[in-house]
Coordinates of C-alpha atoms (C1' of nucleotides) in Angstrom, one line a residue:
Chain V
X172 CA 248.2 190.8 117.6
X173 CA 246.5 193.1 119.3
X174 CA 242.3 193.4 120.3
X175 CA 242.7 197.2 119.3
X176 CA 244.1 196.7 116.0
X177 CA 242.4 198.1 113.1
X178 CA 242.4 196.2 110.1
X179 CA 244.0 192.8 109.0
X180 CA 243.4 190.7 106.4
X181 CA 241.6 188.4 108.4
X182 CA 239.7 190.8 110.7
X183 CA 238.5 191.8 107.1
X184 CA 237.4 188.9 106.0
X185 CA 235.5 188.0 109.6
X186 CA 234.0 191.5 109.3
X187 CA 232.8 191.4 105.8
X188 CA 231.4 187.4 106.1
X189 CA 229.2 188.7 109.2
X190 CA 227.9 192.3 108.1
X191 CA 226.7 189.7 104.9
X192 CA 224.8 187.0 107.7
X193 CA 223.9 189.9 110.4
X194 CA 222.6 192.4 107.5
X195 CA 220.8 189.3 105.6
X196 CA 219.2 187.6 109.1
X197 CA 219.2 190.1 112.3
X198 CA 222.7 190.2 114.6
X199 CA 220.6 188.7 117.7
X200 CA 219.6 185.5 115.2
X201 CA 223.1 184.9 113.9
X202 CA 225.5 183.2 116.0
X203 CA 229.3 183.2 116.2
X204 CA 230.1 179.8 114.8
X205 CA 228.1 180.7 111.9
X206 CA 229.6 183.3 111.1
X207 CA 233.1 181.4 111.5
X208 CA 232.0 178.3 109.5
X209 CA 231.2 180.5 106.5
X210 CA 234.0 182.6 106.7
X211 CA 236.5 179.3 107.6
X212 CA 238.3 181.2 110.2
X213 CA 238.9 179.7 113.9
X214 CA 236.9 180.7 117.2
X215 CA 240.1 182.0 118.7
X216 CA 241.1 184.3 115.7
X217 CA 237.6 186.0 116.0
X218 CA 238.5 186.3 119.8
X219 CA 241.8 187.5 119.1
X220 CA 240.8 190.2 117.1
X221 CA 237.1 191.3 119.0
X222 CA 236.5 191.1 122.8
X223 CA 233.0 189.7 122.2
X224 CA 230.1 189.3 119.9
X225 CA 228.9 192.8 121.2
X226 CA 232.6 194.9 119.7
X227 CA 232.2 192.6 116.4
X228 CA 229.0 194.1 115.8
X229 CA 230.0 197.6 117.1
X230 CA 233.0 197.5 115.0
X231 CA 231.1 196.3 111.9
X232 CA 228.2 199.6 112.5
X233 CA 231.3 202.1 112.8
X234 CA 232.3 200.8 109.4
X235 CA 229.1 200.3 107.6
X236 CA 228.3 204.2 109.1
X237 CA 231.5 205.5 107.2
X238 CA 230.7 203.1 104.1
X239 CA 227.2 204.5 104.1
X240 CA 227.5 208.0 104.0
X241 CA 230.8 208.0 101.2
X242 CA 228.3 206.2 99.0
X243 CA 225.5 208.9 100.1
X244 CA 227.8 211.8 99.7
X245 CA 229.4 210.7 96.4
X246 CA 225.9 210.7 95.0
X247 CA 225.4 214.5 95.8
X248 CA 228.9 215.5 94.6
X249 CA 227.9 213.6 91.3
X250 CA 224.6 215.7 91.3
X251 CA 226.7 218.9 90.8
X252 CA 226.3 222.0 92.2
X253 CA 222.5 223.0 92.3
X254 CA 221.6 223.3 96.4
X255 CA 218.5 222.0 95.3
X256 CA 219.5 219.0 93.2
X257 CA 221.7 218.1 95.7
X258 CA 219.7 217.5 98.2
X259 CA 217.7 215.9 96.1
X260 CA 220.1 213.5 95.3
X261 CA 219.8 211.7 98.2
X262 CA 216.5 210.5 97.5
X263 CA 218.2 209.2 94.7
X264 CA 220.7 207.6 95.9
X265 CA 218.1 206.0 98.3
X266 CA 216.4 204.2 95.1
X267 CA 219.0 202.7 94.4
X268 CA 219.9 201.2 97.5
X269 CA 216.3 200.0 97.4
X270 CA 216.6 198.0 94.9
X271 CA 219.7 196.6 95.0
X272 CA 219.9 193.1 95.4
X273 CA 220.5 191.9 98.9
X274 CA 218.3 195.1 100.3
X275 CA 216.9 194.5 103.6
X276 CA 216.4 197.8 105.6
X277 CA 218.0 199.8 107.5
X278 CA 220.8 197.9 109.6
X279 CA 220.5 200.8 112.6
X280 CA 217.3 200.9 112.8
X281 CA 217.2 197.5 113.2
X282 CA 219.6 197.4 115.2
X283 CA 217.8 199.5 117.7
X284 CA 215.0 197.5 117.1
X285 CA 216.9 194.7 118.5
X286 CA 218.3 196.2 121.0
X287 CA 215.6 198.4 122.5
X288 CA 217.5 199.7 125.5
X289 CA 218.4 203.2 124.8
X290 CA 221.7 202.8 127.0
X291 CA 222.9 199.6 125.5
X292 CA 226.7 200.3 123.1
X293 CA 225.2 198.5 120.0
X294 CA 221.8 200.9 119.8
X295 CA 223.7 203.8 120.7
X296 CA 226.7 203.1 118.2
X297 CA 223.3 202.5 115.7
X298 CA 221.8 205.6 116.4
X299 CA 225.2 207.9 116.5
X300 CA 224.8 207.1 112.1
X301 CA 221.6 208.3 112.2
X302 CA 223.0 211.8 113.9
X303 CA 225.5 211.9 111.1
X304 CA 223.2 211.5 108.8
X305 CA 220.9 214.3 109.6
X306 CA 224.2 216.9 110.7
X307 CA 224.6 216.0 106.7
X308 CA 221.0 217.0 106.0
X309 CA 221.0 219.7 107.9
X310 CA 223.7 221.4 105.5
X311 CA 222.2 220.1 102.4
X312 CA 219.3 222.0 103.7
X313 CA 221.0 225.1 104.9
X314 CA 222.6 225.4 101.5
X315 CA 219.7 225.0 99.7
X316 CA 218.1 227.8 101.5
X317 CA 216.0 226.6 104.2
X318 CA 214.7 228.8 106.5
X319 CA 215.4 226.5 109.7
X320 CA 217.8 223.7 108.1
X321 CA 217.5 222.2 111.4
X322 CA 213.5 221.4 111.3
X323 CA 214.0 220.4 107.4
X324 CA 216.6 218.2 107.9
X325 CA 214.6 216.8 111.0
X326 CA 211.5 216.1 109.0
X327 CA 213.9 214.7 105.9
X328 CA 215.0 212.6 108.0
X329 CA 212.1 211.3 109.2
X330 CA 210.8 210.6 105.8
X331 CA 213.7 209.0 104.7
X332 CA 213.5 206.3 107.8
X333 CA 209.8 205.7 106.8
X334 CA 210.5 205.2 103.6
X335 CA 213.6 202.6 104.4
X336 CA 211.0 200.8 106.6
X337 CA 208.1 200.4 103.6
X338 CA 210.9 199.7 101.1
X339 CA 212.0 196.6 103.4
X340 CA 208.8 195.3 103.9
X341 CA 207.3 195.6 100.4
X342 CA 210.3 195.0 98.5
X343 CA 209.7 198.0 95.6
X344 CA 212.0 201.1 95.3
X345 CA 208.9 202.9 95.0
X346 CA 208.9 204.7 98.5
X347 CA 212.2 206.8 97.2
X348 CA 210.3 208.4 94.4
X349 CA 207.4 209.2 96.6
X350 CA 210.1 210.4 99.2
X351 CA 211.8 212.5 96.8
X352 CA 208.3 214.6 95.9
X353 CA 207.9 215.0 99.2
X354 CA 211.2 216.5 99.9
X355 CA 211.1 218.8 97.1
X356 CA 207.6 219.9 98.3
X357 CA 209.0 220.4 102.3
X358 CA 212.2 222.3 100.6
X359 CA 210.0 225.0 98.5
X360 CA 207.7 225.8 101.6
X361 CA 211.3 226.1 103.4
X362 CA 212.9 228.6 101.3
X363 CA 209.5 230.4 100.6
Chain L
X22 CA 191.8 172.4 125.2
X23 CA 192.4 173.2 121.7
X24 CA 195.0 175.5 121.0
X25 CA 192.8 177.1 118.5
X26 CA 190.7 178.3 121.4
X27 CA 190.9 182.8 121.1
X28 CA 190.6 183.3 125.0
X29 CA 190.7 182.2 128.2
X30 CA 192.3 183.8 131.6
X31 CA 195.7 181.6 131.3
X32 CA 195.8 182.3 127.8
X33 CA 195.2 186.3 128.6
X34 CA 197.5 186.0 131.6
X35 CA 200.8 184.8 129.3
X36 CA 199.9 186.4 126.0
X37 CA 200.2 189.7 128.8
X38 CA 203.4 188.6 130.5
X39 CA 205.1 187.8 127.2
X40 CA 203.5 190.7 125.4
X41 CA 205.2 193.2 128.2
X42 CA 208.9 191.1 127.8
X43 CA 208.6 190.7 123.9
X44 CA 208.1 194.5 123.9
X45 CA 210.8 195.7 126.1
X46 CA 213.7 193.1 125.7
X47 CA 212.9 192.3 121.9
X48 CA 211.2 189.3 120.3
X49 CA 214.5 186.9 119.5
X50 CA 215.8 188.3 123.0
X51 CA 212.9 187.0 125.2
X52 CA 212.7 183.1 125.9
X53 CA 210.3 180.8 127.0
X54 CA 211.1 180.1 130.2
X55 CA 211.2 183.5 131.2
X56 CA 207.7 184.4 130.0
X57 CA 206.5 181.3 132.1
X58 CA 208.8 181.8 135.0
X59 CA 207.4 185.4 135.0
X60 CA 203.5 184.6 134.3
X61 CA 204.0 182.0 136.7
X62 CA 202.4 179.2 133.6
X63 CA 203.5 175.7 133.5
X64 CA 205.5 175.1 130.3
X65 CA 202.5 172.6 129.0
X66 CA 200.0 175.2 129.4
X67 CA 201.7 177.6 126.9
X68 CA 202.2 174.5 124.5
X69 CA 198.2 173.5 124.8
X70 CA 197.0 177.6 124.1
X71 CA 199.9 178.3 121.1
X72 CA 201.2 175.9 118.8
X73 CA 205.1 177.6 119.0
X74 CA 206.3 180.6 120.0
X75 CA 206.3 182.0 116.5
X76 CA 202.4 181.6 117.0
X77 CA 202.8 183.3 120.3
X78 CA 203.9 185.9 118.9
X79 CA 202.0 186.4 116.0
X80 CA 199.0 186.1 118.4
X81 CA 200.4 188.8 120.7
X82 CA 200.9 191.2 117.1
X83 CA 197.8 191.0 115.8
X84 CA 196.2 191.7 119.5
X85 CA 198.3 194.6 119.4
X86 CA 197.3 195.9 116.2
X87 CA 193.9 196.1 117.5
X88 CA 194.3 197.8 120.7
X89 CA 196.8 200.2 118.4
X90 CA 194.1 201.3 116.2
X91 CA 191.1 201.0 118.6
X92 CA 193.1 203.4 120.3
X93 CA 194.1 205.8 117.7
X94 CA 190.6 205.8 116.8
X95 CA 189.3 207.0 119.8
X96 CA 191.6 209.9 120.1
X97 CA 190.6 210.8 116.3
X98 CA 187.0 210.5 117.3
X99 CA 187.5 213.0 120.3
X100 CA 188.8 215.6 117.9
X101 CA 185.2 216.0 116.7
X102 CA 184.1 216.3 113.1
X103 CA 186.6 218.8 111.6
X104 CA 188.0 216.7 108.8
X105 CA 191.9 218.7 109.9
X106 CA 191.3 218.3 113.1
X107 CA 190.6 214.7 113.0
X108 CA 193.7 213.9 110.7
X109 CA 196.1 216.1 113.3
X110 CA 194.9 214.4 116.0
X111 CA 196.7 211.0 115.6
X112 CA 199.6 213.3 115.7
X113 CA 198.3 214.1 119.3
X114 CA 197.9 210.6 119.7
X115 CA 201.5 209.7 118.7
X116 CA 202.8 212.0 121.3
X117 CA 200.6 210.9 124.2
X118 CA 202.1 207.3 123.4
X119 CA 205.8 208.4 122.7
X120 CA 205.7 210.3 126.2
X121 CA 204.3 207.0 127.9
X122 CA 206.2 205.2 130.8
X123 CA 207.4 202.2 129.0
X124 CA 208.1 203.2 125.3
X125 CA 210.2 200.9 123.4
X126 CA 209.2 202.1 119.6
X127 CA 206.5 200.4 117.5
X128 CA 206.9 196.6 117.5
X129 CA 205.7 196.1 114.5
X130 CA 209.2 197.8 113.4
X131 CA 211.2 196.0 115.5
X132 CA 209.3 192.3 114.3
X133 CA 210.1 193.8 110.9
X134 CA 213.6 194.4 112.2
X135 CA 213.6 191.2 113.8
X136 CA 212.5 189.2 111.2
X137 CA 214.0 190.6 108.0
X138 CA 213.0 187.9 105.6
X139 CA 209.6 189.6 103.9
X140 CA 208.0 185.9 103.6
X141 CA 208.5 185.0 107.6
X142 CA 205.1 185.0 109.0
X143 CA 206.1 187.3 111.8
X144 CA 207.4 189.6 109.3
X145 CA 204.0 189.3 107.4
X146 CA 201.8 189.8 110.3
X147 CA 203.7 192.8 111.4
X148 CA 203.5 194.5 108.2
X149 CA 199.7 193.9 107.8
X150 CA 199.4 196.7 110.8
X151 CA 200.8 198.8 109.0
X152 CA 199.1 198.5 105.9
X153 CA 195.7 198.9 108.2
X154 CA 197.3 202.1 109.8
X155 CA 197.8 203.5 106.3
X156 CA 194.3 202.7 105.4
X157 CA 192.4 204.7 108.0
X158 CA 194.9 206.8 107.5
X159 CA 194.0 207.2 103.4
X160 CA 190.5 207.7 104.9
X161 CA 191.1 210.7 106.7
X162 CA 193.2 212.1 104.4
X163 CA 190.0 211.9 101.9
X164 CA 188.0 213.2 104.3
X165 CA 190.1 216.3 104.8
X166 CA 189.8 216.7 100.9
X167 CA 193.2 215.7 99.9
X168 CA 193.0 215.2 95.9
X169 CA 195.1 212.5 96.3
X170 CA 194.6 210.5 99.6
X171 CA 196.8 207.3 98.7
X172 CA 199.6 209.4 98.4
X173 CA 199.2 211.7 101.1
X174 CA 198.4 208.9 103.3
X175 CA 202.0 207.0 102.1
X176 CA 203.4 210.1 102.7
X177 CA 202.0 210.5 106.5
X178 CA 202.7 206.9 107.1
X179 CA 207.1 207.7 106.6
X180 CA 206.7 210.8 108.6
X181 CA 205.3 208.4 111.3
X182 CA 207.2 205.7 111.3
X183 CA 210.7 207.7 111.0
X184 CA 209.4 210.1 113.9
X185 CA 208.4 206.6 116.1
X186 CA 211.8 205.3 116.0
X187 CA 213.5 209.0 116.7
X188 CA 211.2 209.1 119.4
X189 CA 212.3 205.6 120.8
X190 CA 215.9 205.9 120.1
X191 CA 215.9 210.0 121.4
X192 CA 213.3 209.0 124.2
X193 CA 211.5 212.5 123.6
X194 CA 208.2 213.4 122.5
X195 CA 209.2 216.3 120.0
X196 CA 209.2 214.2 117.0
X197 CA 205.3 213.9 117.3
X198 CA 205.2 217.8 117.5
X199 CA 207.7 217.9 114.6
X200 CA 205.7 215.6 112.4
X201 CA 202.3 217.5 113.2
X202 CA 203.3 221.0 112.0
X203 CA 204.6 219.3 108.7
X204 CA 201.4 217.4 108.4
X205 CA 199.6 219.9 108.2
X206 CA 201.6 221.3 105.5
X207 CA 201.3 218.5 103.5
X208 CA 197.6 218.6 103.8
X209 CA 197.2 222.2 102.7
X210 CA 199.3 221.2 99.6
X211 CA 197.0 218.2 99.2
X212 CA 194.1 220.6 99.4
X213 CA 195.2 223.3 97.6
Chain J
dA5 C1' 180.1 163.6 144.6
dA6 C1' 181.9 162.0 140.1
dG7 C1' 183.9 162.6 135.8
dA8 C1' 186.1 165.5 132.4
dA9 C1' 189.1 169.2 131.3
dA10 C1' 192.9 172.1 132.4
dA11 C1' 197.0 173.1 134.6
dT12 C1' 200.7 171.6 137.1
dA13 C1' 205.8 170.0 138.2
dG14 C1' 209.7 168.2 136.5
dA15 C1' 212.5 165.7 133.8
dC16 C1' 214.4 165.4 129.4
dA17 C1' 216.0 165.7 124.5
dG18 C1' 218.9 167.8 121.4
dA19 C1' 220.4 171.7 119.7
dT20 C1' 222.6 176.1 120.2
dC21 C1' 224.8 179.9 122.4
dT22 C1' 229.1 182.8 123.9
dG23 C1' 233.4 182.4 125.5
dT24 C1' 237.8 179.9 127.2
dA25 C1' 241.8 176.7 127.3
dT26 C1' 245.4 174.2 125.2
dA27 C1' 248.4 172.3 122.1
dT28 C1' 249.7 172.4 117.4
dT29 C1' 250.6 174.2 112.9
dT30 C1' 251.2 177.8 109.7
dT31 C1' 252.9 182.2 108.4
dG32 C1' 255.8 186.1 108.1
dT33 C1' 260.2 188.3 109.3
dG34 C1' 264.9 188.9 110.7
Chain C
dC14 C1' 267.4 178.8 109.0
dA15 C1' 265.5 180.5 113.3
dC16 C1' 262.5 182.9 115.9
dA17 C1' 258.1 185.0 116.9
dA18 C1' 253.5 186.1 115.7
dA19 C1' 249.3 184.5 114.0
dA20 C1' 246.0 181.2 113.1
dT21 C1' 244.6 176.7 113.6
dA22 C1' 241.8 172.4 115.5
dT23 C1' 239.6 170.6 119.2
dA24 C1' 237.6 170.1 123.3
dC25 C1' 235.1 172.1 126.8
dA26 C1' 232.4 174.8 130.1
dG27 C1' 228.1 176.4 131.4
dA28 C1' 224.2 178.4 130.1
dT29 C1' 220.2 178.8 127.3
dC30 C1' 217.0 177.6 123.7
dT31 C1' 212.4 175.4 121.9
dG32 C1' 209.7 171.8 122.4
dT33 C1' 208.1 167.0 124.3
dC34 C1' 206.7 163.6 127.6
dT35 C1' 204.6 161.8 131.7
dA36 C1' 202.4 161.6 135.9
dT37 C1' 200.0 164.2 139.2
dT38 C1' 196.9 167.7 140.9
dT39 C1' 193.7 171.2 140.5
dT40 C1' 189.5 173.2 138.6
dC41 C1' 185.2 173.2 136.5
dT42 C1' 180.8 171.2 135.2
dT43 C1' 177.2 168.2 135.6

DNA sequence: AAGAAAATAGACAGATCTGTATATTTTGTG
DNA sequence: CACAAAATATACAGATCTGTCTATTTTCTT
């Protein structure tokens, strides 16, 4: 078996046990044998299947990016075909996330929070979703009739980030709704 | 010595040192021994002036917090009395600081980040600068004449914290500029 | 100058960290 | 069954982590 392979049962399994432990306590304060004392896998498979702690974590933002924007895109598909509604949906879908369970933040943002250094793999890797994110925006907001989809989705996106942060900290879904007013607010003075 | 003693020039000289690593390398990422190896402090003297490095650290925040919002202050007080002008100019202020030398984002963030667990003490203290920040911020929003400051002022606070982090993570000022022009949108909306 | 307070060096404990090496066992496939 | 791939347990290296202890020296105050 190969470093470069893509999926395997137990690669799986060693992915999903430490997005759970990273997500739930930071990636910096979670260590390796954690990780493979809860999962019950040995040191060498993790090694087998990820050069270092550094690719595990990469690996598990490149899939947690794709994850994260299906769910995000399946809510605006669901919300039909209104430009507007649409790109309202995502404020929706962002209340949800807020108060699901096991919500704590943003895992990119804190990743570049824990990695400050704009050069290092994992905070670039971290913020690449939050490009992906905003290209997404951006034609939300071109569809919906912005002006300069660019600057709205810019501004979205910064509102969306804030609201992540205050949702973490305070625990309440509220900031979503607050969001969401916002946004619809931002969208009629773009269109106008 | 008591290490409930508030100042002295040791105590100054490593809450500095450790205040300049915390902030650049990241809170879990910085050690003891590098903070006194680079203050140039005996190991003992950090144990007499701070119970832990948690209390470090939660020394060196709330410091922080009230250099941060001395300094905001000042620049909103240097805008003069225009209740707009005085509310725009933290936007002023945001992108004097993002353009700085040694911009890393906000560390209050990044301990949020850090620490992900809403009861941690770190996590706590972090969180109480921003609910300060929002406060002066609900102030000036009032004064400008918003009819609902709270809201505006909630508002504000996630277009500045999402345009913080895309200013550390892009290492430009133009999310500052960005947020200005749509605050004061929102504040002629709030006015209106 | 004398006594008290503060800071020092340095060793140490005990845990934890990432990553490697090796030899064995399990698993899957022909 | 036989062979190869994958996963295992275990030990280990070498560094690092926070925090403690002790004995000595420096600094400040009176």
């Amino acid at each position: 078996m190969s470093a470069t392979a893509q999926s395997s049962p137990k690669r799986d399994h060693l992915m999903a046990t430490a997005w759970r432990l990273f997500y739930r306590d930071g990636l910096r304060a979670v260590g390796i044998d954690t990780i493979l004392g809860e999962a019950g896998v040995a040191k060498m498979t993790l090694y087998n299947h990820f050069a270092s702690k550094e690719e595990l974590i990469i690996a598990i933002l490149e899939k947690r990016d794709l994850e994260f924007r299906t769910s995000l895109m399946a809510q605006v598909e669901s919300a039909g075909t209104d430009p507007e509604q649409r790109l309202l949906a995502v404020f929706d879908w962002l209340e949800g996330w807020f108060g699901s369970e096991s919500f704590k933040g943003c895992v990119f943002i804190r990743a570049v929070s824990e990695y400050p250094e704009p050069t290092h793999p994992i905070h670039q890797t971290a913020w690449r979703h939050k490009i992906a994110v905003k290209a997404a925006l951006t034609d939300l907001c071109g569809a919906a009739g912005a002006k300069d989809a660019v600057a709205l989705a810019e501004t979205l996106s910064f509102l969306i980030d804030g609201a992540i942060v205050t949702a973490h900290a305070t625990q309440t879904t509220a900031p979503a709704r607050s969001a969401r007013v916002t946004a619809a607010q931002l969208l009629k003075l773009a269109t106008a």
